[in-house]
XYZ file of C-alpha atoms in Angstrom:
749
model
C -45.536 -134.022 -86.529
C -47.390 -132.017 -84.205
C -50.465 -129.711 -85.712
C -51.131 -126.216 -85.865
C -53.222 -126.368 -82.559
C -52.021 -127.467 -79.367
C -54.893 -129.941 -78.987
C -55.171 -131.164 -82.177
C -56.306 -135.018 -82.106
C -58.067 -134.702 -78.792
C -61.710 -135.486 -78.847
C -63.921 -134.024 -76.157
C -67.809 -134.911 -75.654
C -69.458 -131.745 -74.348
C -72.519 -132.349 -72.107
C -72.482 -129.241 -70.386
C -75.259 -127.067 -69.683
C -75.780 -123.667 -68.472
C -72.400 -121.795 -68.210
C -69.246 -123.834 -66.969
C -69.246 -126.743 -69.007
C -70.299 -125.222 -72.405
C -67.507 -122.572 -71.494
C -64.727 -125.239 -70.649
C -65.436 -126.892 -73.694
C -65.462 -123.898 -75.810
C -61.910 -123.047 -74.057
C -60.641 -126.356 -75.396
C -62.035 -125.928 -78.809
C -60.359 -123.061 -79.689
C -57.277 -124.842 -79.403
C -57.921 -127.442 -81.512
C -60.088 -129.806 -79.670
C -62.879 -131.910 -81.848
C -65.640 -130.797 -79.485
C -68.866 -132.521 -79.899
C -71.779 -131.089 -78.012
C -74.603 -132.986 -76.906
C -78.094 -131.151 -76.326
C -81.420 -132.517 -75.560
C -83.749 -132.619 -78.591
C -85.025 -129.229 -77.473
C -81.607 -127.388 -77.497
C -79.811 -126.114 -74.510
C -81.230 -125.891 -71.277
C -79.930 -122.408 -70.854
C -81.709 -120.023 -73.867
C -78.829 -117.443 -74.098
C -77.525 -115.221 -76.565
C -74.002 -116.165 -74.737
C -74.483 -119.775 -76.384
C -73.092 -117.922 -79.585
C -69.934 -117.637 -77.781
C -69.670 -120.873 -75.671
C -70.885 -123.281 -78.303
C -68.302 -121.761 -81.191
C -66.162 -124.403 -82.914
C -68.256 -126.880 -81.836
C -70.053 -129.950 -83.828
C -73.798 -130.612 -82.488
C -75.940 -134.128 -82.073
C -79.215 -133.729 -80.199
C -79.600 -136.892 -77.923
C -82.461 -137.807 -75.641
C -80.507 -139.902 -72.726
C -83.878 -141.146 -71.692
C -83.866 -143.089 -74.936
C -82.267 -146.441 -75.102
C -80.923 -145.664 -78.736
C -79.621 -142.731 -77.672
C -78.351 -143.486 -74.543
C -76.391 -146.290 -76.598
C -75.006 -143.313 -79.095
C -73.707 -141.041 -76.039
C -72.204 -144.343 -74.593
C -70.314 -145.112 -78.138
C -69.434 -141.448 -78.298
C -67.836 -141.510 -74.476
C -65.945 -144.914 -75.558
C -64.533 -142.704 -78.754
C -63.353 -139.688 -76.693
C -60.317 -138.429 -75.138
C -62.478 -136.136 -72.753
C -65.836 -135.748 -71.553
C -67.224 -132.742 -69.489
C -70.738 -132.847 -67.861
C -72.077 -130.255 -64.902
C -74.966 -132.297 -63.738
C -75.903 -132.994 -60.479
C -73.880 -136.078 -58.535
C -75.172 -139.198 -59.570
C -77.137 -137.905 -62.294
C -74.625 -139.324 -64.986
C -73.969 -142.573 -62.643
C -78.005 -143.202 -63.166
C -77.552 -143.010 -66.493
C -74.659 -145.415 -66.772
C -72.519 -142.902 -67.906
C -70.500 -141.762 -64.990
C -67.207 -141.731 -64.725
C -66.311 -144.757 -62.694
C -68.204 -147.068 -65.571
C -66.962 -144.496 -68.491
C -62.939 -144.654 -67.243
C -63.386 -148.496 -67.055
C -64.692 -148.811 -70.472
C -62.192 -146.216 -71.750
C -58.890 -146.314 -69.899
C -57.617 -143.400 -71.693
C -60.372 -141.254 -70.960
C -60.294 -137.852 -68.926
C -63.589 -137.650 -67.305
C -64.470 -134.365 -65.977
C -67.794 -133.601 -63.607
C -68.340 -129.783 -62.541
C -71.189 -130.192 -60.115
C -72.478 -127.412 -58.153
C -71.448 -128.954 -54.562
C -68.981 -131.912 -54.301
C -70.317 -135.300 -54.395
C -69.455 -135.672 -50.767
C -70.878 -132.333 -49.986
C -74.067 -132.495 -47.957
C -75.483 -129.810 -50.369
C -74.739 -132.301 -53.103
C -78.369 -132.479 -54.161
C -79.110 -128.693 -54.283
C -79.852 -127.520 -57.822
C -76.592 -125.155 -58.027
C -78.194 -121.880 -59.648
C -75.614 -119.279 -59.921
C -76.916 -117.219 -57.655
C -77.584 -119.725 -55.003
C -73.978 -120.427 -55.475
C -73.261 -116.740 -55.201
C -74.876 -116.390 -51.651
C -73.316 -119.908 -50.422
C -69.706 -118.694 -51.139
C -69.782 -114.829 -50.559
C -69.928 -113.249 -53.945
C -72.553 -111.066 -52.517
C -70.047 -109.059 -50.477
C -69.085 -105.551 -51.328
C -65.455 -103.958 -51.208
C -63.678 -103.402 -48.264
C -64.052 -99.665 -49.109
C -67.722 -99.941 -48.442
C -69.136 -100.122 -45.507
C -72.235 -102.132 -45.574
C -73.290 -105.329 -44.241
C -76.280 -105.804 -46.931
C -75.437 -108.199 -50.110
C -75.041 -106.978 -53.518
C -76.218 -109.198 -56.361
C -73.269 -109.656 -59.005
C -74.531 -110.626 -62.532
C -70.910 -112.053 -63.245
C -71.009 -115.658 -62.835
C -67.890 -116.361 -60.885
C -68.436 -119.940 -59.534
C -68.991 -121.190 -63.143
C -66.134 -119.192 -64.535
C -63.847 -120.308 -61.932
C -65.228 -123.998 -62.585
C -64.316 -123.745 -66.323
C -61.109 -122.187 -65.686
C -60.225 -124.901 -63.456
C -61.657 -127.411 -65.365
C -59.642 -127.115 -68.279
C -56.730 -126.472 -66.214
C -57.265 -129.922 -64.974
C -58.040 -131.747 -67.928
C -54.798 -130.374 -70.054
C -52.815 -131.539 -66.605
C -54.522 -135.014 -66.961
C -53.676 -135.173 -70.578
C -50.146 -134.467 -69.878
C -49.890 -137.016 -67.452
C -51.488 -139.425 -69.730
C -48.729 -138.841 -72.278
C -46.314 -140.627 -69.819
C -48.954 -143.627 -68.574
C -51.549 -143.952 -71.257
C -54.191 -143.654 -68.734
C -57.017 -141.114 -68.013
C -58.805 -140.395 -64.899
C -61.931 -138.822 -63.614
C -61.828 -134.919 -62.186
C -64.131 -133.323 -60.264
C -64.625 -129.378 -60.104
C -67.365 -128.659 -57.555
C -68.293 -124.950 -58.800
C -68.748 -124.079 -54.774
C -65.273 -125.070 -54.432
C -64.044 -123.476 -57.293
C -65.008 -120.089 -56.439
C -62.562 -120.076 -53.452
C -59.983 -119.269 -56.328
C -61.438 -116.192 -57.154
C -61.040 -114.893 -53.627
C -58.310 -116.982 -52.005
C -56.313 -113.939 -50.526
C -59.619 -112.559 -48.835
C -59.095 -115.440 -46.349
C -55.392 -115.641 -45.498
C -54.778 -114.958 -41.845
C -51.888 -115.002 -39.829
C -53.706 -115.928 -36.313
C -51.273 -113.858 -34.489
C -50.931 -110.442 -36.350
C -53.072 -107.583 -35.853
C -55.489 -107.023 -38.999
C -54.121 -103.808 -41.267
C -55.967 -102.642 -43.742
C -53.723 -102.064 -46.336
C -55.830 -101.742 -49.687
C -55.182 -99.267 -51.908
C -57.560 -96.218 -51.928
C -59.090 -95.624 -55.135
C -61.178 -92.676 -56.064
C -63.612 -92.015 -59.101
C -63.832 -88.328 -60.740
C -66.049 -87.218 -63.258
C -64.441 -85.891 -66.321
C -65.094 -83.532 -69.298
C -66.687 -86.023 -71.616
C -68.778 -87.734 -68.673
C -66.982 -90.540 -67.772
C -65.373 -91.528 -64.717
C -61.985 -91.944 -64.149
C -60.342 -94.024 -61.390
C -56.984 -92.973 -59.946
C -54.881 -93.364 -56.478
C -54.824 -89.922 -54.969
C -51.920 -90.484 -52.680
C -49.913 -90.868 -55.875
C -51.602 -88.531 -58.440
C -52.690 -85.611 -56.605
C -48.868 -84.102 -56.458
C -48.988 -84.338 -60.075
C -52.371 -82.998 -60.485
C -51.398 -79.651 -58.061
C -48.458 -79.065 -60.507
C -50.606 -78.167 -63.045
C -50.800 -74.672 -63.771
C -54.510 -74.275 -63.096
C -53.481 -75.541 -59.335
C -51.502 -72.991 -58.365
C -53.321 -71.608 -55.728
C -53.944 -74.602 -54.168
C -50.345 -75.956 -53.600
C -50.418 -74.489 -49.988
C -48.906 -77.479 -47.903
C -51.516 -77.196 -45.004
C -54.245 -77.810 -46.980
C -55.877 -81.278 -45.847
C -56.962 -84.037 -48.485
C -60.642 -83.036 -47.769
C -60.217 -79.435 -48.586
C -58.628 -80.405 -51.736
C -61.177 -82.860 -53.065
C -63.600 -80.043 -54.541
C -60.847 -77.768 -56.515
C -59.285 -81.392 -57.790
C -62.839 -82.789 -58.846
C -63.330 -79.543 -60.859
C -60.143 -80.132 -62.191
C -61.181 -83.496 -63.789
C -63.715 -81.922 -65.430
C -61.818 -79.555 -67.795
C -60.195 -82.675 -69.554
C -61.435 -86.273 -71.041
C -60.672 -89.087 -69.316
C -58.342 -90.326 -72.330
C -56.306 -86.840 -71.592
C -56.179 -88.118 -67.834
C -55.219 -91.469 -69.037
C -52.361 -90.204 -71.187
C -51.526 -88.064 -68.150
C -51.102 -90.610 -65.517
C -48.958 -92.913 -68.234
C -46.806 -90.099 -68.789
C -45.688 -89.932 -65.246
C -45.711 -93.822 -64.563
C -48.849 -94.000 -62.450
C -51.858 -96.055 -62.584
C -55.417 -94.293 -63.804
C -57.860 -95.715 -66.370
C -61.433 -94.661 -67.519
C -64.229 -96.666 -66.104
C -66.488 -98.198 -69.125
C -69.771 -99.732 -69.449
C -69.466 -103.300 -71.056
C -70.781 -102.093 -74.360
C -68.322 -99.416 -74.660
C -65.559 -102.376 -73.834
C -66.502 -104.172 -76.702
C -65.806 -101.270 -78.806
C -62.851 -99.997 -77.057
C -59.597 -99.378 -79.353
C -57.781 -101.253 -76.663
C -59.956 -104.465 -76.786
C -59.818 -104.054 -80.563
C -55.916 -103.509 -80.672
C -55.167 -106.446 -78.444
C -57.704 -108.563 -80.435
C -59.793 -109.750 -77.616
C -62.924 -108.907 -79.603
C -64.065 -109.892 -82.851
C -66.777 -109.758 -84.981
C -68.499 -113.138 -85.801
C -71.480 -114.736 -87.493
C -74.123 -116.696 -85.724
C -76.906 -118.666 -87.253
C -79.505 -116.917 -84.525
C -77.849 -113.529 -83.499
C -76.723 -112.726 -87.392
C -73.518 -110.537 -86.914
C -72.128 -109.981 -83.763
C -69.247 -108.798 -81.358
C -67.916 -110.531 -78.972
C -65.011 -112.450 -77.050
C -62.239 -113.381 -79.180
C -59.288 -115.848 -78.338
C -57.934 -115.326 -74.787
C -54.721 -116.776 -74.374
C -51.760 -116.214 -77.000
C -49.719 -119.132 -77.316
C -46.500 -118.502 -80.190
C -46.380 -121.636 -81.753
C -49.658 -123.283 -81.298
C -52.193 -120.212 -81.238
C -55.728 -120.880 -81.091
C -58.748 -119.846 -83.377
C -62.244 -119.652 -83.365
C -62.833 -122.474 -86.340
C -66.581 -122.085 -86.817
C -69.904 -120.101 -85.659
C -72.233 -122.144 -83.012
C -73.901 -125.196 -85.045
C -77.591 -125.462 -85.535
C -78.887 -128.012 -83.098
C -78.095 -131.736 -84.489
C -76.451 -130.299 -87.620
C -73.625 -132.844 -87.513
C -75.593 -135.918 -86.528
C -75.209 -138.003 -89.721
C -71.402 -137.309 -90.099
C -71.022 -138.121 -85.824
C -72.961 -141.545 -86.323
C -71.249 -142.486 -89.401
C -67.739 -141.628 -87.465
C -69.006 -143.910 -84.937
C -69.521 -146.742 -87.168
C -65.521 -146.439 -88.214
C -64.000 -144.995 -85.449
C -61.775 -147.248 -83.248
C -62.936 -147.254 -79.267
C -59.165 -146.452 -78.408
C -58.713 -142.922 -79.266
C -55.325 -141.596 -80.686
C -53.111 -139.104 -79.494
C -50.271 -140.403 -77.346
C -47.256 -142.308 -78.211
C -47.444 -144.663 -75.311
C -50.076 -147.714 -75.434
C -53.080 -147.918 -73.016
C -51.316 -150.894 -70.820
C -47.798 -149.345 -70.843
C -47.878 -147.741 -67.115
C -44.240 -147.977 -66.244
C -43.617 -144.480 -66.217
C -46.761 -143.080 -64.678
C -46.809 -139.819 -62.714
C -47.854 -139.451 -59.222
C -48.485 -135.973 -59.757
C -49.421 -134.491 -63.087
C -46.323 -132.295 -63.470
C -43.857 -134.779 -61.716
C -40.372 -133.629 -62.848
C -41.438 -130.148 -64.420
C -39.501 -127.324 -63.046
C -40.576 -123.587 -62.969
C -38.820 -120.702 -62.288
C -41.448 -118.114 -61.053
C -40.357 -114.543 -61.046
C -43.789 -113.293 -60.447
C -45.123 -110.389 -58.286
C -48.123 -109.406 -56.581
C -50.943 -112.175 -57.671
C -51.598 -113.273 -61.292
C -48.116 -114.998 -62.068
C -47.612 -116.388 -58.567
C -50.788 -117.611 -58.250
C -50.025 -119.659 -61.543
C -46.760 -120.876 -60.010
C -48.947 -121.974 -56.969
C -51.297 -123.855 -59.065
C -48.347 -125.441 -60.914
C -47.022 -126.351 -57.586
C -50.347 -127.940 -56.390
C -50.086 -130.229 -59.662
C -46.713 -131.455 -58.384
C -44.076 -129.267 -60.437
C -41.032 -128.135 -58.351
C -41.841 -124.208 -58.240
C -38.477 -122.211 -57.568
C -40.205 -118.788 -56.322
C -37.657 -115.953 -57.143
C -38.279 -112.940 -55.510
C -36.284 -109.684 -55.765
C -33.934 -108.184 -53.053
C -35.202 -104.947 -53.903
C -39.420 -105.331 -53.115
C -39.767 -105.379 -49.402
C -42.711 -106.883 -48.404
C -43.457 -109.927 -50.468
C -47.224 -109.129 -50.958
C -49.762 -111.836 -50.629
C -46.829 -114.219 -50.008
C -48.956 -116.539 -47.842
C -51.712 -117.058 -50.111
C -49.719 -117.141 -53.653
C -46.606 -118.735 -52.447
C -47.855 -121.802 -50.830
C -45.927 -125.104 -52.115
C -43.022 -123.525 -53.533
C -39.554 -123.029 -52.499
C -38.261 -119.386 -52.018
C -34.903 -117.629 -52.740
C -34.715 -113.879 -52.709
C -31.788 -113.012 -55.357
C -30.598 -109.616 -56.521
C -30.949 -110.356 -60.645
C -29.259 -106.474 -61.156
C -25.924 -108.173 -60.001
C -23.950 -110.292 -62.243
C -23.817 -112.910 -59.967
C -27.266 -113.076 -59.371
C -27.929 -113.146 -62.897
C -25.395 -116.155 -63.469
C -27.121 -117.899 -60.670
C -30.633 -117.455 -62.508
C -28.832 -118.816 -65.730
C -27.810 -121.916 -63.648
C -31.268 -122.587 -62.460
C -32.530 -122.391 -65.860
C -30.551 -125.145 -67.308
C -32.802 -127.786 -66.128
C -36.038 -125.685 -66.055
C -39.328 -126.066 -68.117
C -41.108 -122.820 -67.329
C -40.644 -119.476 -66.620
C -42.961 -117.084 -65.115
C -43.128 -113.312 -64.826
C -45.539 -110.865 -64.871
C -43.159 -107.726 -65.168
C -44.226 -104.293 -67.202
C -43.467 -104.946 -70.882
C -39.700 -104.883 -71.660
C -38.729 -105.119 -67.884
C -37.479 -108.813 -68.510
C -35.425 -107.992 -71.773
C -33.526 -105.075 -69.866
C -32.816 -107.238 -66.757
C -31.621 -109.804 -69.485
C -33.985 -112.465 -68.847
C -36.514 -112.153 -71.415
C -37.919 -114.554 -73.342
C -35.300 -114.432 -76.334
C -32.463 -114.667 -74.075
C -34.010 -117.452 -72.091
C -34.795 -119.743 -75.206
C -31.269 -119.016 -76.596
C -29.778 -120.944 -73.622
C -32.832 -123.352 -73.105
C -34.596 -123.883 -76.216
C -37.223 -126.031 -75.240
C -38.578 -123.181 -72.472
C -42.020 -122.509 -72.261
C -42.015 -118.690 -71.128
C -44.960 -117.116 -69.597
C -45.415 -113.440 -69.604
C -48.345 -111.809 -67.766
C -49.638 -108.107 -67.740
C -52.613 -106.061 -67.105
C -53.418 -104.519 -70.855
C -51.603 -107.264 -73.096
C -48.380 -106.995 -75.252
C -49.978 -105.369 -78.115
C -51.688 -102.018 -78.078
C -51.514 -98.853 -77.059
C -51.795 -99.775 -73.616
C -48.868 -102.581 -73.777
C -46.236 -100.465 -71.642
C -48.485 -99.106 -69.215
C -48.827 -100.310 -65.575
C -51.813 -101.919 -64.215
C -53.677 -104.204 -61.839
C -56.828 -105.783 -60.749
C -58.990 -102.923 -60.270
C -57.842 -101.325 -63.533
C -58.912 -104.645 -65.513
C -62.274 -104.185 -63.805
C -62.796 -100.816 -64.392
C -61.567 -100.572 -68.199
C -63.568 -103.768 -69.207
C -66.530 -103.089 -67.328
C -66.990 -104.864 -64.423
C -66.992 -102.077 -61.799
C -69.551 -100.034 -64.154
C -72.079 -103.276 -63.829
C -71.427 -103.310 -59.922
C -72.375 -99.376 -59.464
C -75.430 -97.282 -59.984
C -74.613 -93.767 -60.771
C -71.105 -94.479 -60.027
C -68.758 -97.515 -60.721
C -67.954 -99.743 -57.616
C -65.089 -102.018 -57.480
C -65.884 -105.777 -57.124
C -64.541 -107.353 -53.938
C -62.181 -110.001 -54.930
C -59.426 -110.035 -57.488
C -61.141 -112.301 -59.729
C -59.082 -111.033 -63.072
C -55.557 -111.752 -61.405
C -56.402 -115.613 -60.161
C -58.399 -116.251 -63.367
C -55.532 -114.829 -65.427
C -53.024 -117.101 -63.055
C -55.388 -120.576 -63.968
C -55.489 -119.227 -67.525
C -51.900 -118.773 -68.110
C -51.950 -122.808 -66.198
C -53.987 -123.718 -69.267
C -51.560 -122.528 -71.640
C -48.464 -124.082 -69.938
C -50.381 -127.548 -69.882
C -50.956 -127.013 -73.574
C -47.715 -126.015 -74.394
C -46.201 -128.943 -72.026
C -48.528 -131.335 -74.429
C -47.149 -129.330 -77.777
C -43.360 -129.833 -76.328
C -44.047 -133.585 -75.475
C -44.948 -134.052 -78.840
C -42.715 -131.599 -81.154
C -39.792 -130.962 -78.637
C -40.584 -126.987 -79.107
C -41.241 -124.533 -76.126
C -42.898 -121.566 -77.127
C -44.226 -118.139 -75.516
C -47.519 -117.924 -73.482
C -49.073 -114.519 -73.139
C -51.832 -113.985 -70.958
C -53.351 -110.264 -69.626
C -55.749 -109.157 -67.002
C -58.230 -107.563 -69.750
C -58.380 -110.879 -71.464
C -59.746 -112.443 -68.193
C -62.016 -109.535 -67.383
C -63.459 -110.352 -70.950
C -64.010 -114.158 -70.523
C -65.329 -113.586 -67.039
C -68.209 -111.359 -68.425
C -68.986 -113.780 -71.657
C -72.503 -114.375 -70.470
C -73.232 -110.761 -71.061
C -70.465 -109.683 -74.117
C -72.167 -110.102 -77.184
C -73.470 -107.110 -78.819
C -75.711 -107.500 -82.101
C -78.708 -105.902 -83.379
C -81.556 -105.903 -80.998
C -79.682 -106.341 -77.898
C -80.852 -104.922 -74.535
C -78.005 -103.879 -71.869
C -80.608 -104.280 -69.282
C -78.226 -106.866 -67.003
C -78.853 -106.559 -63.238
C -76.341 -104.019 -61.780
C -75.902 -101.753 -59.020
C -75.254 -101.489 -55.369
C -79.144 -101.839 -54.674
C -79.386 -104.789 -56.770
C -80.492 -108.055 -54.524
C -81.078 -110.402 -57.721
C -83.580 -111.133 -60.770
C -86.948 -110.956 -59.999
C -88.960 -111.690 -56.788
C -88.171 -115.265 -57.022
C -84.235 -115.483 -57.611
C -82.872 -112.793 -54.978
C -81.805 -111.984 -51.779
C -84.201 -111.350 -48.771
C -83.453 -110.489 -45.116
C -84.605 -112.953 -42.452
C -85.062 -112.189 -38.884
C -81.334 -112.915 -38.122
C -79.573 -112.711 -41.524
C -79.924 -112.867 -45.187
C -81.058 -115.653 -47.347
C -81.187 -116.532 -51.135
C -83.986 -118.236 -53.026
C -84.521 -119.862 -56.503
C -87.864 -120.886 -57.297
C -90.405 -121.163 -59.944
C -94.081 -119.394 -59.303
C -95.714 -123.004 -58.779
C -93.666 -123.517 -55.932
C -94.639 -121.126 -53.807
C -98.059 -122.541 -53.124
C -96.694 -125.712 -51.855
C -95.077 -123.796 -49.095
C -97.241 -123.381 -46.413
C -95.798 -120.643 -44.761
C -96.131 -118.785 -48.445
C -98.818 -120.411 -49.847
C -101.290 -116.963 -49.006
C -99.179 -114.666 -51.274
C -98.658 -117.212 -53.958
C -101.152 -115.704 -56.425
C -99.124 -111.976 -56.140
C -96.806 -111.170 -59.168
C -93.984 -108.676 -59.689
C -93.405 -106.075 -57.051
C -96.259 -106.969 -54.851
C -94.716 -110.268 -54.532
C -91.529 -108.893 -53.871
C -92.681 -106.687 -51.288
C -94.846 -109.427 -49.575
C -92.018 -111.740 -49.625
C -89.764 -109.191 -48.073
C -91.814 -108.660 -45.157
C -92.680 -112.229 -44.436
C -88.937 -113.384 -44.763
C -88.300 -110.920 -42.079
C -90.331 -113.114 -39.335
C -88.378 -116.004 -38.874
C -84.553 -117.239 -38.826
C -82.771 -117.966 -41.949
C -82.193 -121.454 -40.601
C -86.052 -122.009 -40.234
C -86.562 -120.551 -43.823
C -84.151 -122.938 -45.497
C -85.808 -125.416 -43.747
C -89.351 -124.705 -44.770
C -88.307 -123.837 -48.303
C -86.481 -127.182 -49.206
C -89.564 -129.165 -47.811
C -91.562 -127.204 -50.407
C -88.781 -127.888 -53.018
C -87.763 -124.416 -53.186
C -83.552 -123.826 -53.589
C -82.435 -121.718 -50.858
C -79.462 -121.225 -48.893
C -78.040 -118.682 -46.350
C -76.236 -115.654 -47.772
C -72.575 -115.474 -46.949
C -71.547 -111.897 -46.056
C -68.099 -112.002 -45.348
C -65.224 -114.259 -47.157
C -63.868 -115.332 -44.123
C -66.743 -116.253 -42.642
C -66.409 -119.791 -44.431
C -63.053 -120.561 -42.786
C -64.145 -122.130 -39.748
C -66.971 -124.049 -41.523
C -66.703 -128.225 -41.047
C -67.922 -128.520 -44.365
C -65.323 -126.160 -45.976
C -62.429 -127.759 -43.789
C -63.760 -131.063 -45.321
C -63.556 -129.929 -48.707
C -59.786 -129.053 -48.126
C -60.740 -125.497 -48.712
C -59.387 -124.227 -45.681
C -56.118 -124.975 -44.361
C -54.555 -123.786 -40.500
C -51.246 -125.024 -40.410
C -48.155 -124.076 -38.646
C -45.917 -121.310 -40.443
C -41.938 -121.508 -40.224
C -41.914 -117.988 -38.297
C -45.511 -116.884 -38.039
C -47.209 -119.297 -35.854
C -50.777 -120.499 -37.193
C -51.619 -119.250 -40.748
C -54.787 -119.695 -42.290
C -55.083 -119.972 -46.391
C -57.572 -121.734 -48.996
C -57.243 -124.954 -50.216
C -57.515 -126.346 -53.999
C -60.647 -128.210 -53.186
C -60.623 -129.940 -56.544
C -60.215 -134.038 -57.477
C -58.227 -135.584 -59.496
C -58.378 -139.505 -59.345
C -55.182 -140.616 -60.427
C -52.742 -137.780 -60.123
C -54.252 -135.723 -56.991
C -53.801 -132.035 -56.440
C -52.256 -131.008 -53.146
C -51.876 -127.959 -51.344
C -48.327 -128.319 -50.442
C -46.496 -126.742 -47.537
C -47.411 -123.242 -46.254
C -45.284 -120.560 -48.067
C -41.933 -120.620 -46.198
C -40.123 -117.493 -44.860
C -39.198 -115.717 -48.127
C -35.433 -116.252 -48.950
C -35.200 -119.666 -46.276
C -34.795 -122.075 -49.106
C -31.900 -120.447 -50.568
C -29.354 -123.321 -49.561
C -31.470 -126.080 -51.273
C -31.868 -124.341 -53.970
C -28.319 -123.373 -54.416
C -27.520 -126.627 -53.578
C -29.308 -128.144 -57.067
C -26.597 -126.281 -58.958
C -23.625 -127.111 -56.781
C -23.191 -123.634 -54.830
C -24.427 -124.336 -51.191
C -21.039 -124.193 -50.136
C -20.995 -120.327 -51.577
C -24.161 -119.501 -49.428
C -22.792 -116.985 -46.809
C -20.448 -115.047 -49.164
C -23.729 -114.698 -51.564
C -25.409 -113.487 -48.297
C -22.428 -111.210 -47.480
C -22.135 -109.314 -50.892
C -26.365 -109.151 -51.257
C -26.533 -111.151 -53.952
C -29.077 -113.492 -51.978
C -30.923 -112.220 -49.038
C -32.195 -114.725 -46.574
C -33.417 -112.173 -43.298
C -35.253 -109.252 -43.341
C -37.856 -109.714 -46.616
C -41.326 -109.453 -44.754
C -44.283 -111.802 -46.346
C -46.729 -109.118 -46.801
C -50.449 -109.444 -47.007
C -52.569 -107.402 -49.499
C -51.362 -104.905 -51.713
């Protein structure tokens, strides 16, 4: 009988340090996994209040892996486990005899997930992968396209580790799903450098023969009566502003947007941000107040959607932080225990090892029965992807990369299909008018053997079309139905339109990047992160269905992801200082962890004070401290090229890397291409197209990029053929139920 949690019976050994490993293990613990956290005797290497969140729901044991007795205990723990998570540099666990090859040979059912900074076959594999270094190496210090600058801006949001954790839990649960069929585990490598490409993949999408057009929406921030900033789209909202009585004198159509800027700015000062939010909602437009992180933790929407809650912690005491992210209707998650004190569970863990079988439970298949092994983790799984823009369709793309048969159903009423070449890779495409009875009938025929439905319409739209969860499960009881929106399905904003930048603003992300005024982040982390979290939810729902026969509803939202991406900072407790680095002038954290301009470009360094004396080019200023050291380093680094400085600093044991200033600068790199992160291929009608690739490795059920995104609607014949209707295609096209021509593959929205 299935338990109350999707991951009941799954034992995880968490060797993770810093952010990515602990966060991944937390997400598994939130949904029922028994997570045993292994720390060194002096505790986690990263001393941060965020450990109260990342290490919740886990049991604790302290082991010195240089001690033979403790090393043997670690080996026994791995022998008893379903999953191992570690994020050391490649080779560290191998040298201890605890690496993936040795451990999966010892325990054939083990899913072993490594999260190194750089891949084991990346030339930079030996670099200490500090978060700032990964930010520099991946382009995360870029500015938003609306800001015309070539200066790096340091971000305190750890996107590399965040996306490593998201890809890790997705890959782990996919591997557990595959194990249900084969009885075999596998080794997974999720390099944080590679994972970060998932946070900005649309930014590196390129159609080689097309002229680049700036189609990004032009957002504006206005100060309001309550002293806060309101973000909105002038080209959509200004006509409603001009309709207000106090704007009567400014309705002259001859007035330019520049002439209207001052009176509109004065108008915003007459109402609070909440009033402007309501006015936007009343006319069906998007607009939101920007919040600092501390305000988001206490925001009525965060409370109403239950993405935040109050917890007890043995070190912080009472604090407010992130609650459960995903929402699963049959197997909901829960924070089951606070962070444990170091080594609190040693006795019970050691006692369990004395009696526990080395072959963990959890599958109906014997470890030696491989007759029904899958070639890909989602082989045989059919997905109907109704998603638009980014979050939901990027989930469909990931499912396709894991081997699912994904049928992308685009609307005949939306043209172009934005982000198409990025998010619709590896899928088959049909353009269908679901507002017609026959279009709806085709959807129901496609649903007959489907496993998953994806949509990210506004709340109520799918029900209005007649294809909501209740209607789908009435026809297909085991269906896993996934809905994504901006603000969650409960709470005061559930019906409001939203998108990436609005989630950034309300949850504190754009406030962190701004100084006096909020600034948009340059990447779509909430969209892509929500897509990955939805994949994680689907994988857990598939595990539950395999064991119980039940489908369920999976609910995810951009504001949930925005909270998760900032868990390194989102704990509010007595004595908390909200002083993380922020602003467009920020280059890092102190003199020895920041970006510096060299003679030809920018570089990032991560150094300890004692290391400077070992660098001959810097030894004479090594005794300086604080601002004096920072200014001396600024002047010194300008004297040579980045290449020379990286070589000199590396010789001295100091970690350094060139700062990538534009995401597209990666795509011709031999290393990036070798990792499968840059794919240039021939498109059906567009010529050469470059997109990002998945870049993670599963040893038994490898992830695959799949074919380039097809021409929208071009797979109608084969998709209709699946349901015995291929012969109806010409008639359906004539009657405009199905569209095969004229729908454009658009760029960014």
